[in-house]
Tab-separated table of N, CA and C in Angstrom:
chain	number	residue	atom	x	y	z
M	26	MET	N	19.107	56.474	-9.194
M	26	MET	CA	18.284	56.799	-8.327
M	26	MET	C	19.337	56.278	-6.899
M	27	THR	N	19.228	57.383	-6.310
M	27	THR	CA	19.958	56.804	-4.763
M	27	THR	C	18.939	56.941	-3.892
M	28	SER	N	19.057	56.352	-2.712
M	28	SER	CA	18.026	56.370	-1.663
M	28	SER	C	18.366	57.505	-1.128
M	29	HIS	N	17.332	58.094	-0.497
M	29	HIS	CA	17.117	59.371	0.437
M	29	HIS	C	16.063	59.121	1.353
M	30	LEU	N	16.505	58.933	2.710
M	30	LEU	CA	15.859	58.680	4.199
M	30	LEU	C	15.425	60.389	4.780
M	31	THR	N	14.392	60.442	5.016
M	31	THR	CA	14.044	61.739	5.857
M	31	THR	C	13.408	61.122	7.392
M	32	HIS	N	14.201	61.679	8.303
M	32	HIS	CA	13.931	61.177	9.728
M	32	HIS	C	13.073	62.560	10.418
M	33	VAL	N	11.998	62.338	11.030
M	33	VAL	CA	11.388	63.458	11.659
M	33	VAL	C	11.034	62.739	13.259
M	34	HIS	N	11.855	63.374	13.903
M	34	HIS	CA	12.206	63.138	15.384
M	34	HIS	C	10.847	63.342	16.292
M	35	ALA	N	10.371	64.536	15.799
M	35	ALA	CA	9.178	65.100	16.884
M	35	ALA	C	8.416	65.784	15.767
M	36	PRO	N	7.075	65.007	15.248
M	36	PRO	CA	6.089	65.840	14.669
M	36	PRO	C	5.446	66.669	15.422
M	37	ASP	N	4.751	67.677	14.841
M	37	ASP	CA	3.960	68.601	15.581
M	37	ASP	C	3.008	67.684	16.465
M	38	GLY	N	3.083	68.195	17.982
M	38	GLY	CA	2.349	67.618	18.813
M	38	GLY	C	2.615	66.243	19.599
M	39	ILE	N	3.859	65.671	18.925
M	39	ILE	CA	4.332	64.475	19.320
M	39	ILE	C	5.817	64.835	20.105
M	40	ALA	N	5.789	64.348	21.319
M	40	ALA	CA	7.086	64.454	22.301
M	40	ALA	C	8.430	63.820	21.498
M	41	ALA	N	9.485	64.406	21.432
M	41	ALA	CA	10.699	64.115	20.862
M	41	ALA	C	11.327	62.739	21.617
M	42	SER	N	11.685	61.891	21.005
M	42	SER	CA	12.597	60.336	21.598
M	42	SER	C	13.966	60.606	21.305
M	43	PRO	N	14.977	60.354	22.119
M	43	PRO	CA	16.297	60.349	21.695
M	43	PRO	C	16.824	58.638	21.301
M	44	GLN	N	15.749	57.868	21.542
M	44	GLN	CA	15.451	56.538	21.137
M	44	GLN	C	15.107	55.730	20.007
M	45	TYR	N	14.520	56.809	19.149
M	45	TYR	CA	13.926	56.417	17.733
M	45	TYR	C	13.507	57.812	16.945
M	46	SER	N	13.305	57.500	15.781
M	46	SER	CA	12.573	58.466	14.927
M	46	SER	C	11.037	58.314	14.700
M	47	HIS	N	10.329	59.205	15.047
M	47	HIS	CA	8.760	58.779	15.023
M	47	HIS	C	8.490	58.529	13.654
M	48	VAL	N	8.923	59.201	12.521
M	48	VAL	CA	8.815	59.093	11.095
M	48	VAL	C	9.864	58.700	10.198
M	49	VAL	N	9.837	57.890	9.473
M	49	VAL	CA	11.170	57.781	8.283
M	49	VAL	C	10.467	57.543	7.040
M	50	TRP	N	10.764	58.355	6.039
M	50	TRP	CA	10.181	58.025	4.795
M	50	TRP	C	11.576	58.060	3.725
M	51	GLY	N	11.410	57.383	2.780
M	51	GLY	CA	12.549	57.545	1.440
M	51	GLY	C	11.927	56.926	0.253
M	52	THR	N	13.056	56.769	-0.536
M	52	THR	CA	12.839	56.248	-1.790
M	52	THR	C	13.832	55.321	-2.105
M	53	GLY	N	13.761	54.245	-2.940
M	53	GLY	CA	14.815	53.248	-3.085
M	53	GLY	C	14.083	51.810	-3.100
M	54	ARG	N	14.970	50.743	-2.826
M	54	ARG	CA	14.509	49.114	-2.938
M	54	ARG	C	14.263	48.975	-1.769
M	55	PHE	N	12.914	48.330	-1.462
M	55	PHE	CA	12.382	47.777	-0.158
M	55	PHE	C	13.026	46.741	0.098
M	56	VAL	N	13.363	46.743	1.492
M	56	VAL	CA	14.224	45.133	1.846
M	56	VAL	C	13.493	45.206	3.224
M	57	ALA	N	13.025	43.954	3.404
M	57	ALA	CA	12.306	43.152	4.642
M	57	ALA	C	13.651	42.110	5.011
M	58	ILE	N	13.979	42.422	6.513
M	58	ILE	CA	14.508	41.278	7.159
M	58	ILE	C	13.668	40.726	8.009
M	59	SER	N	13.705	39.305	8.084
M	59	SER	CA	12.905	38.345	8.824
M	59	SER	C	13.385	38.589	10.296
M	60	GLY	N	12.874	38.535	11.310
M	60	GLY	CA	13.137	38.575	12.728
M	60	GLY	C	14.340	37.661	12.930
M	61	GLN	N	15.434	38.407	13.517
M	61	GLN	CA	16.564	37.522	13.779
M	61	GLN	C	16.879	37.478	15.145
M	62	CYS	N	17.256	36.201	15.575
M	62	CYS	CA	17.291	35.668	16.980
M	62	CYS	C	19.090	35.398	17.304
M	63	ALA	N	19.305	35.052	18.357
M	63	ALA	CA	20.975	35.178	18.715
M	63	ALA	C	21.203	33.566	18.457
M	64	LEU	N	21.153	33.120	17.205
M	64	LEU	CA	21.504	31.985	16.798
M	64	LEU	C	22.806	32.211	15.990
M	65	ASP	N	23.809	31.403	16.025
M	65	ASP	CA	25.146	31.407	15.231
M	65	ASP	C	24.879	30.707	13.786
M	66	ALA	N	25.967	30.771	13.019
M	66	ALA	CA	25.883	30.123	11.650
M	66	ALA	C	25.401	28.536	11.742
M	67	SER	N	25.572	28.119	12.632
M	67	SER	CA	25.200	26.708	12.812
M	67	SER	C	23.845	26.320	13.555
M	68	GLY	N	23.285	27.716	13.803
M	68	GLY	CA	21.955	27.279	14.407
M	68	GLY	C	21.957	27.171	16.111
M	69	ALA	N	23.202	27.237	16.555
M	69	ALA	CA	23.319	27.108	18.156
M	69	ALA	C	22.797	28.429	18.712
M	70	VAL	N	22.264	28.833	20.031
M	70	VAL	CA	22.164	29.716	20.755
M	70	VAL	C	23.290	30.473	21.181
M	71	VAL	N	23.556	31.831	21.070
M	71	VAL	CA	24.651	32.346	21.675
M	71	VAL	C	24.139	33.159	22.713
M	72	GLY	N	24.773	33.255	23.808
M	72	GLY	CA	24.400	33.838	25.133
M	72	GLY	C	23.184	33.558	26.099
M	73	GLU	N	22.961	32.094	26.106
M	73	GLU	CA	21.851	31.615	26.601
M	73	GLU	C	21.908	32.260	28.033
M	74	GLY	N	20.601	32.957	28.302
M	74	GLY	CA	20.339	33.765	29.693
M	74	GLY	C	20.998	34.972	29.671
M	75	ASP	N	21.592	35.632	28.760
M	75	ASP	CA	22.412	36.728	28.527
M	75	ASP	C	22.042	37.214	27.478
M	76	ALA	N	21.074	38.702	28.074
M	76	ALA	CA	20.385	39.597	27.025
M	76	ALA	C	21.540	40.216	26.350
M	77	VAL	N	22.524	40.839	26.940
M	77	VAL	CA	23.852	41.444	26.021
M	77	VAL	C	24.268	40.977	25.062
M	78	ALA	N	24.711	39.627	25.423
M	78	ALA	CA	25.168	38.653	24.221
M	78	ALA	C	24.302	38.296	23.251
M	79	GLN	N	23.037	38.325	23.700
M	79	GLN	CA	22.179	37.821	22.635
M	79	GLN	C	21.884	39.196	21.906
M	80	ALA	N	21.930	40.429	22.376
M	80	ALA	CA	21.401	41.414	21.387
M	80	ALA	C	22.471	41.777	20.575
M	81	ARG	N	23.757	41.534	21.045
M	81	ARG	CA	25.160	41.922	20.157
M	81	ARG	C	24.905	40.589	18.907
M	82	GLN	N	24.561	39.346	19.136
M	82	GLN	CA	24.415	38.228	18.069
M	82	GLN	C	23.284	38.840	17.200
M	83	VAL	N	22.283	39.364	17.565
M	83	VAL	CA	20.907	39.571	16.691
M	83	VAL	C	21.481	41.002	15.742
M	84	PHE	N	22.361	41.897	16.199
M	84	PHE	CA	22.422	42.969	15.399
M	84	PHE	C	23.709	42.609	14.237
M	85	ALA	N	24.557	41.420	14.979
M	85	ALA	CA	25.575	40.894	14.207
M	85	ALA	C	24.602	40.182	12.886
M	86	ASN	N	23.715	39.450	13.286
M	86	ASN	CA	22.910	38.630	12.146
M	86	ASN	C	22.184	39.806	11.188
M	87	LEU	N	21.728	40.714	11.908
M	87	LEU	CA	21.025	41.790	11.148
M	87	LEU	C	21.885	42.448	10.078
M	88	ASP	N	23.119	42.487	10.554
M	88	ASP	CA	24.373	43.319	9.513
M	88	ASP	C	24.295	42.136	8.454
M	89	ARG	N	24.666	41.002	8.707
M	89	ARG	CA	24.856	40.009	7.564
M	89	ARG	C	23.874	39.826	6.801
M	90	CYS	N	22.478	40.060	6.955
M	90	CYS	CA	21.184	40.012	6.337
M	90	CYS	C	21.222	41.355	5.581
M	91	LEU	N	21.578	42.477	6.099
M	91	LEU	CA	21.522	43.781	5.200
M	91	LEU	C	22.522	43.832	4.345
M	92	ALA	N	23.592	43.176	4.677
M	92	ALA	CA	24.520	43.058	3.645
M	92	ALA	C	24.483	42.285	2.348
M	93	ALA	N	23.667	41.222	2.588
M	93	ALA	CA	23.242	40.265	1.506
M	93	ALA	C	22.148	41.053	0.678
M	94	ALA	N	21.774	41.936	1.168
M	94	ALA	CA	20.891	42.896	0.391
M	94	ALA	C	21.178	44.067	-0.341
M	95	GLY	N	22.664	44.159	-0.178
M	95	GLY	CA	23.538	45.589	-0.331
M	95	GLY	C	22.935	46.588	0.535
M	96	ALA	N	22.780	46.425	1.659
M	96	ALA	CA	22.390	47.241	2.572
M	96	ALA	C	23.204	47.459	3.711
M	97	GLY	N	23.069	48.758	4.472
M	97	GLY	CA	23.690	48.773	5.858
M	97	GLY	C	22.718	49.150	6.947
M	98	PHE	N	23.430	49.639	7.899
M	98	PHE	CA	22.276	50.073	9.011
M	98	PHE	C	21.819	51.531	8.586
M	99	ARG	N	22.384	52.486	7.919
M	99	ARG	CA	21.923	53.701	7.542
M	99	ARG	C	20.892	53.523	6.497
M	100	ASP	N	20.697	52.370	6.178
M	100	ASP	CA	19.310	52.364	5.223
M	100	ASP	C	18.167	51.771	5.823
M	101	VAL	N	18.138	51.309	7.207
M	101	VAL	CA	17.239	50.894	7.876
M	101	VAL	C	16.241	51.825	8.414
M	102	VAL	N	14.928	51.877	7.923
M	102	VAL	CA	13.844	52.440	8.319
M	102	VAL	C	12.986	52.381	9.313
M	103	LYS	N	12.917	50.894	9.757
M	103	LYS	CA	12.216	50.242	10.772
M	103	LYS	C	12.552	49.378	11.476
M	104	LEU	N	12.818	49.102	12.860
M	104	LEU	CA	13.061	48.077	13.500
M	104	LEU	C	11.841	47.798	14.597
M	105	THR	N	11.696	46.421	14.655
M	105	THR	CA	10.681	46.040	15.593
M	105	THR	C	11.147	44.929	16.619
M	106	TYR	N	11.434	44.989	17.821
M	106	TYR	CA	11.865	44.326	18.825
M	106	TYR	C	10.942	43.517	19.550
M	107	PHE	N	11.067	42.207	19.606
M	107	PHE	CA	10.570	41.274	20.612
M	107	PHE	C	11.236	40.746	21.558
M	108	VAL	N	10.769	41.212	22.680
M	108	VAL	CA	11.406	40.609	23.928
M	108	VAL	C	10.519	40.005	24.949
M	109	THR	N	11.437	38.879	25.695
M	109	THR	CA	10.444	38.475	26.342
M	109	THR	C	10.444	39.068	27.932
M	110	ASP	N	11.384	40.030	27.958
M	110	ASP	CA	10.989	41.095	29.129
M	110	ASP	C	11.512	42.394	28.774
M	111	VAL	N	10.727	43.363	28.782
M	111	VAL	CA	11.272	44.959	28.596
M	111	VAL	C	12.630	45.234	29.273
M	112	ALA	N	12.834	44.609	30.439
M	112	ALA	CA	14.234	45.021	30.965
M	112	ALA	C	15.198	44.865	30.161
M	113	HIS	N	15.374	43.821	29.112
M	113	HIS	CA	16.409	43.620	28.248
M	113	HIS	C	16.532	44.790	27.272
M	114	LEU	N	15.709	45.811	27.168
M	114	LEU	CA	15.646	46.972	26.293
M	114	LEU	C	17.004	47.719	26.247
M	115	PRO	N	17.599	48.177	27.293
M	115	PRO	CA	18.785	48.730	27.641
M	115	PRO	C	20.067	48.117	26.840
M	116	ALA	N	20.260	46.652	26.939
M	116	ALA	CA	20.891	45.868	26.338
M	116	ALA	C	20.691	45.948	24.704
M	117	ILE	N	19.527	46.037	24.272
M	117	ILE	CA	19.449	46.059	23.087
M	117	ILE	C	19.694	47.444	22.290
M	118	ARG	N	19.516	48.506	22.945
M	118	ARG	CA	19.850	49.900	22.516
M	118	ARG	C	21.473	49.975	22.517
M	119	ASP	N	22.176	49.454	23.716
M	119	ASP	CA	23.332	49.461	23.428
M	119	ASP	C	24.248	48.678	22.187
M	120	ALA	N	23.655	47.635	22.274
M	120	ALA	CA	23.735	46.803	20.772
M	120	ALA	C	23.697	47.513	19.487
M	121	ARG	N	22.360	48.462	19.499
M	121	ARG	CA	21.996	48.955	18.496
M	121	ARG	C	22.707	50.328	18.049
M	122	ASP	N	23.141	50.712	19.005
M	122	ASP	CA	23.830	52.256	19.142
M	122	ASP	C	25.398	51.582	18.424
M	123	ALA	N	25.904	50.674	18.872
M	123	ALA	CA	27.230	50.304	18.406
M	123	ALA	C	27.262	49.988	16.845
M	124	HIS	N	26.128	49.399	16.073
M	124	HIS	CA	25.944	49.263	14.687
M	124	HIS	C	25.462	50.624	14.052
M	125	PHE	N	24.654	51.651	14.642
M	125	PHE	CA	24.156	52.574	13.753
M	125	PHE	C	25.396	53.578	13.910
M	126	ALA	N	26.244	53.729	14.989
M	126	ALA	CA	27.370	54.660	15.028
M	126	ALA	C	27.244	56.104	14.472
M	127	GLY	N	26.174	56.614	14.923
M	127	GLY	CA	25.892	58.256	14.421
M	127	GLY	C	25.088	58.399	13.420
M	128	ALA	N	24.567	57.106	12.942
M	128	ALA	CA	23.491	57.353	11.831
M	128	ALA	C	22.112	57.721	12.421
M	129	PRO	N	21.279	58.297	11.735
M	129	PRO	CA	19.943	58.576	12.213
M	129	PRO	C	19.446	57.365	12.520
M	130	LEU	N	18.464	57.228	13.816
M	130	LEU	CA	18.036	56.279	14.326
M	130	LEU	C	16.790	56.089	13.677
M	131	PRO	N	16.203	54.620	13.199
M	131	PRO	CA	15.396	54.464	12.472
M	131	PRO	C	13.769	54.606	13.464
M	132	ALA	N	12.544	54.494	12.878
M	132	ALA	CA	11.329	54.178	13.535
M	132	ALA	C	11.571	52.941	14.235
M	133	SER	N	10.765	52.827	15.309
M	133	SER	CA	10.967	51.399	16.025
M	133	SER	C	9.720	51.215	17.047
M	134	SER	N	9.749	49.891	17.165
M	134	SER	CA	8.714	49.451	18.147
M	134	SER	C	9.049	48.453	19.041
M	135	ALA	N	8.690	48.470	20.078
M	135	ALA	CA	9.114	47.058	21.090
M	135	ALA	C	7.792	46.759	21.800
M	136	VAL	N	7.900	45.382	21.589
M	136	VAL	CA	6.689	44.413	22.231
M	136	VAL	C	7.290	43.424	22.916
M	137	GLN	N	6.624	43.373	24.191
M	137	GLN	CA	7.120	42.098	25.420
M	137	GLN	C	6.204	41.042	24.787
M	138	VAL	N	6.842	39.773	24.719
M	138	VAL	CA	6.280	38.511	24.263
M	138	VAL	C	6.427	37.462	25.516
M	139	SER	N	5.433	36.365	25.448
M	139	SER	CA	5.476	35.650	26.557
M	139	SER	C	6.570	34.715	26.306
M	140	ALA	N	6.779	34.467	24.891
M	140	ALA	CA	7.877	33.419	24.649
M	140	ALA	C	8.294	33.667	23.086
M	141	LEU	N	9.496	33.227	22.605
M	141	LEU	CA	10.080	33.245	21.301
M	141	LEU	C	10.033	31.861	20.787
M	142	VAL	N	10.622	31.744	19.777
M	142	VAL	CA	10.202	30.133	18.938
M	142	VAL	C	11.157	29.237	19.704
M	143	ARG	N	12.168	29.494	20.539
M	143	ARG	CA	13.028	28.666	21.387
M	143	ARG	C	12.986	29.569	22.802
M	144	PRO	N	12.602	28.401	23.871
M	144	PRO	CA	12.506	29.263	25.255
M	144	PRO	C	14.036	29.758	25.641
M	145	GLU	N	14.859	29.405	25.068
M	145	GLU	CA	16.228	30.065	25.531
M	145	GLU	C	16.401	31.542	24.981
M	146	LEU	N	15.886	31.742	24.096
M	146	LEU	CA	15.914	33.136	23.059
M	146	LEU	C	15.135	34.219	24.286
M	147	LEU	N	15.961	35.419	23.914
M	147	LEU	CA	15.272	36.401	24.881
M	147	LEU	C	14.914	37.624	23.822
M	148	VAL	N	15.522	37.718	22.733
M	148	VAL	CA	15.373	38.832	21.767
M	148	VAL	C	15.167	38.450	20.597
M	149	GLU	N	14.181	39.009	19.796
M	149	GLU	CA	14.415	38.830	18.418
M	149	GLU	C	13.937	40.304	17.638
M	150	ILE	N	14.600	40.626	16.509
M	150	ILE	CA	14.657	41.876	15.855
M	150	ILE	C	14.237	41.815	14.568
M	151	GLU	N	13.419	42.533	13.792
M	151	GLU	CA	12.984	42.334	12.534
M	151	GLU	C	13.339	43.973	12.050
M	152	ALA	N	13.676	44.006	10.858
M	152	ALA	CA	14.158	45.244	10.275
M	152	ALA	C	13.542	45.311	8.818
M	153	PHE	N	13.210	46.695	8.459
M	153	PHE	CA	12.798	47.183	7.181
M	153	PHE	C	13.479	48.481	6.662
M	154	ALA	N	14.318	48.147	5.323
M	154	ALA	CA	15.503	49.406	5.010
M	154	ALA	C	14.986	49.709	3.559
M	155	LEU	N	15.473	50.662	3.167
M	155	LEU	CA	15.299	51.200	1.690
M	155	LEU	C	16.547	51.446	0.995
M	156	VAL	N	17.192	50.960	0.042
M	156	VAL	CA	18.454	50.903	-0.630
M	156	VAL	C	18.409	51.592	-1.991
M	157	PRO	N	19.436	52.203	-2.370
M	157	PRO	CA	19.580	52.741	-3.511
M	157	PRO	C	19.347	51.641	-4.990
M	158	GLU	N	18.466	51.911	-5.708
M	158	GLU	CA	18.002	51.257	-7.057
M	158	GLU	C	19.449	51.106	-7.814
M	159	PRO	N	19.821	50.029	-8.562
M	159	PRO	CA	21.045	50.133	-9.573
M	159	PRO	C	20.318	50.882	-10.747
M	160	ALA	N	21.248	51.925	-11.187
M	160	ALA	CA	20.783	52.511	-12.357
M	160	ALA	C	20.831	51.988	-13.464
M	161	THR	N	19.782	52.198	-14.476
M	161	THR	CA	19.703	51.551	-15.631
M	161	THR	C	19.198	52.736	-16.865
M	162	GLU	N	19.246	52.211	-17.923
M	162	GLU	CA	19.200	53.356	-19.002
M	162	GLU	C	17.472	53.622	-18.921
M	163	SER	N	16.656	52.566	-18.916
M	163	SER	CA	15.271	52.754	-18.446
M	163	SER	C	14.866	53.319	-17.323
M	164	GLY	N	15.656	53.171	-16.277
M	164	GLY	CA	15.148	53.484	-15.156
M	164	GLY	C	14.522	52.284	-14.342
M	165	VAL	N	14.345	51.144	-14.928
M	165	VAL	CA	13.889	49.722	-14.326
M	165	VAL	C	15.099	48.961	-14.104
M	166	ALA	N	14.948	48.558	-12.666
M	166	ALA	CA	16.286	47.588	-12.446
M	166	ALA	C	15.658	46.056	-13.117
M	167	THR	N	16.847	45.491	-14.024
M	167	THR	CA	16.715	44.353	-14.392
M	167	THR	C	17.621	43.461	-14.156
M	168	GLU	N	17.250	41.886	-14.283
M	168	GLU	CA	18.406	40.894	-13.780
M	168	GLU	C	19.172	40.812	-14.671
M	169	SER	N	19.067	41.093	-16.165
M	169	SER	CA	20.168	40.707	-17.067
M	169	SER	C	20.279	41.940	-17.947
M	170	GLY	N	19.945	43.322	-17.762
M	170	GLY	CA	19.887	44.507	-18.561
M	170	GLY	C	18.937	44.274	-19.280
M	171	VAL	N	19.043	44.579	-20.785
M	171	VAL	CA	17.753	44.688	-21.603
M	171	VAL	C	17.389	43.308	-22.066
M	172	VAL	N	16.232	42.846	-22.049
M	172	VAL	CA	15.700	41.841	-22.588
M	172	VAL	C	14.464	41.883	-23.996
M	173	GLY	N	14.866	41.300	-25.023
M	173	GLY	CA	14.300	41.551	-26.257
M	173	GLY	C	13.843	43.193	-26.552
M	174	GLY	N	15.067	43.825	-26.425
M	174	GLY	CA	14.724	45.359	-26.674
M	174	GLY	C	14.016	46.022	-25.692
M	175	ALA	N	13.628	45.523	-24.279
M	175	ALA	CA	12.911	46.460	-23.357
M	175	ALA	C	13.468	45.757	-21.959
M	176	ALA	N	13.574	46.720	-21.054
M	176	ALA	CA	13.881	46.333	-19.782
M	176	ALA	C	12.759	45.435	-19.099
M	177	ARG	N	12.974	44.663	-18.386
M	177	ARG	CA	12.381	43.423	-17.898
M	177	ARG	C	12.533	43.413	-16.427
M	178	PRO	N	11.324	43.969	-15.542
M	178	PRO	CA	11.158	43.862	-13.970
M	178	PRO	C	11.800	42.486	-13.527
M	179	TYR	N	12.204	42.145	-12.626
M	179	TYR	CA	12.325	40.935	-12.181
M	179	TYR	C	12.263	40.591	-10.674
M	180	LEU	N	12.065	39.470	-10.189
M	180	LEU	CA	12.020	38.717	-8.778
M	180	LEU	C	13.122	37.730	-8.802
M	181	ARG	N	13.844	37.788	-7.660
M	181	ARG	CA	14.918	37.044	-7.287
M	181	ARG	C	15.042	36.780	-6.146
M	182	SER	N	15.264	35.299	-5.730
M	182	SER	CA	15.397	34.739	-4.646
M	182	SER	C	17.021	34.221	-4.556
M	183	VAL	N	17.436	34.586	-3.256
M	183	VAL	CA	18.553	34.261	-2.687
M	183	VAL	C	18.741	33.482	-1.744
M	184	GLY	N	19.538	32.013	-2.031
M	184	GLY	CA	19.643	31.339	-0.812
M	184	GLY	C	18.379	30.528	-0.753
M	185	GLY	N	17.480	30.415	-1.555
M	185	GLY	CA	15.996	29.648	-1.557
M	185	GLY	C	15.475	29.085	-2.719
M	186	ALA	N	14.363	29.245	-2.778
M	186	ALA	CA	13.666	28.860	-4.443
M	186	ALA	C	13.957	29.669	-5.379
M	187	GLU	N	13.875	29.240	-6.476
M	187	GLU	CA	13.987	29.965	-7.599
M	187	GLU	C	13.288	31.144	-7.899
M	188	PRO	N	13.453	32.325	-8.552
M	188	PRO	CA	12.751	33.305	-8.615
M	188	PRO	C	11.397	32.859	-9.637
M	189	ALA	N	10.218	33.639	-9.074
M	189	ALA	CA	8.981	33.244	-10.338
M	189	ALA	C	9.375	34.017	-11.472
M	190	GLU	N	8.906	33.617	-12.570
M	190	GLU	CA	8.966	34.255	-13.834
M	190	GLU	C	7.828	34.800	-14.161
C-alpha cells in the first residue's frame, strides 16, 4: 500500500488560502512528531531572540524526526505552530516553504502562547504525517515478518523504552 494524500485548498463555502490546505486526508501509517523547538543536538538553543534562525532550526529538527519515521515533508498532513508572537509567522512560513519546496502545503493551525518550555524559545511546531506501509503478503505490517504461520501486528519504540508485547 502506498500513501496517497488529497489536499483540498477551498471546500465549498470556504475562502482559499495560499498558506495551507483546509483539508488533507489519505492512507498510510500515521506518524506524530512532538513539538520541536530551536534546540541543537546537545539541547542548546539556536538563535536566541532570532525568529528566523529558530524557525530554520525547528524545520531542520522536524526533517530529522520525519526521516527517523521513514517520512518526508511531502507526507505531512498537519502542522501546528505555537509562537510567542504572531509576528514570527512570516519567518516560519519562509522556513516551511524552503522544506516543502513545491509540495502541497498541509493543513495547519497557529496559536500565540504566552510562553514555551524555555523563555528564550519563540517557536514550537508539531507535525502529523501519513507514510506508506511496508508491503507484506498478508497486508499487515509485522516486526519480523510471519510469526507462527500468521502475521503479527507490532508496536515499536525507537530511542526510548522497549515496545509493549
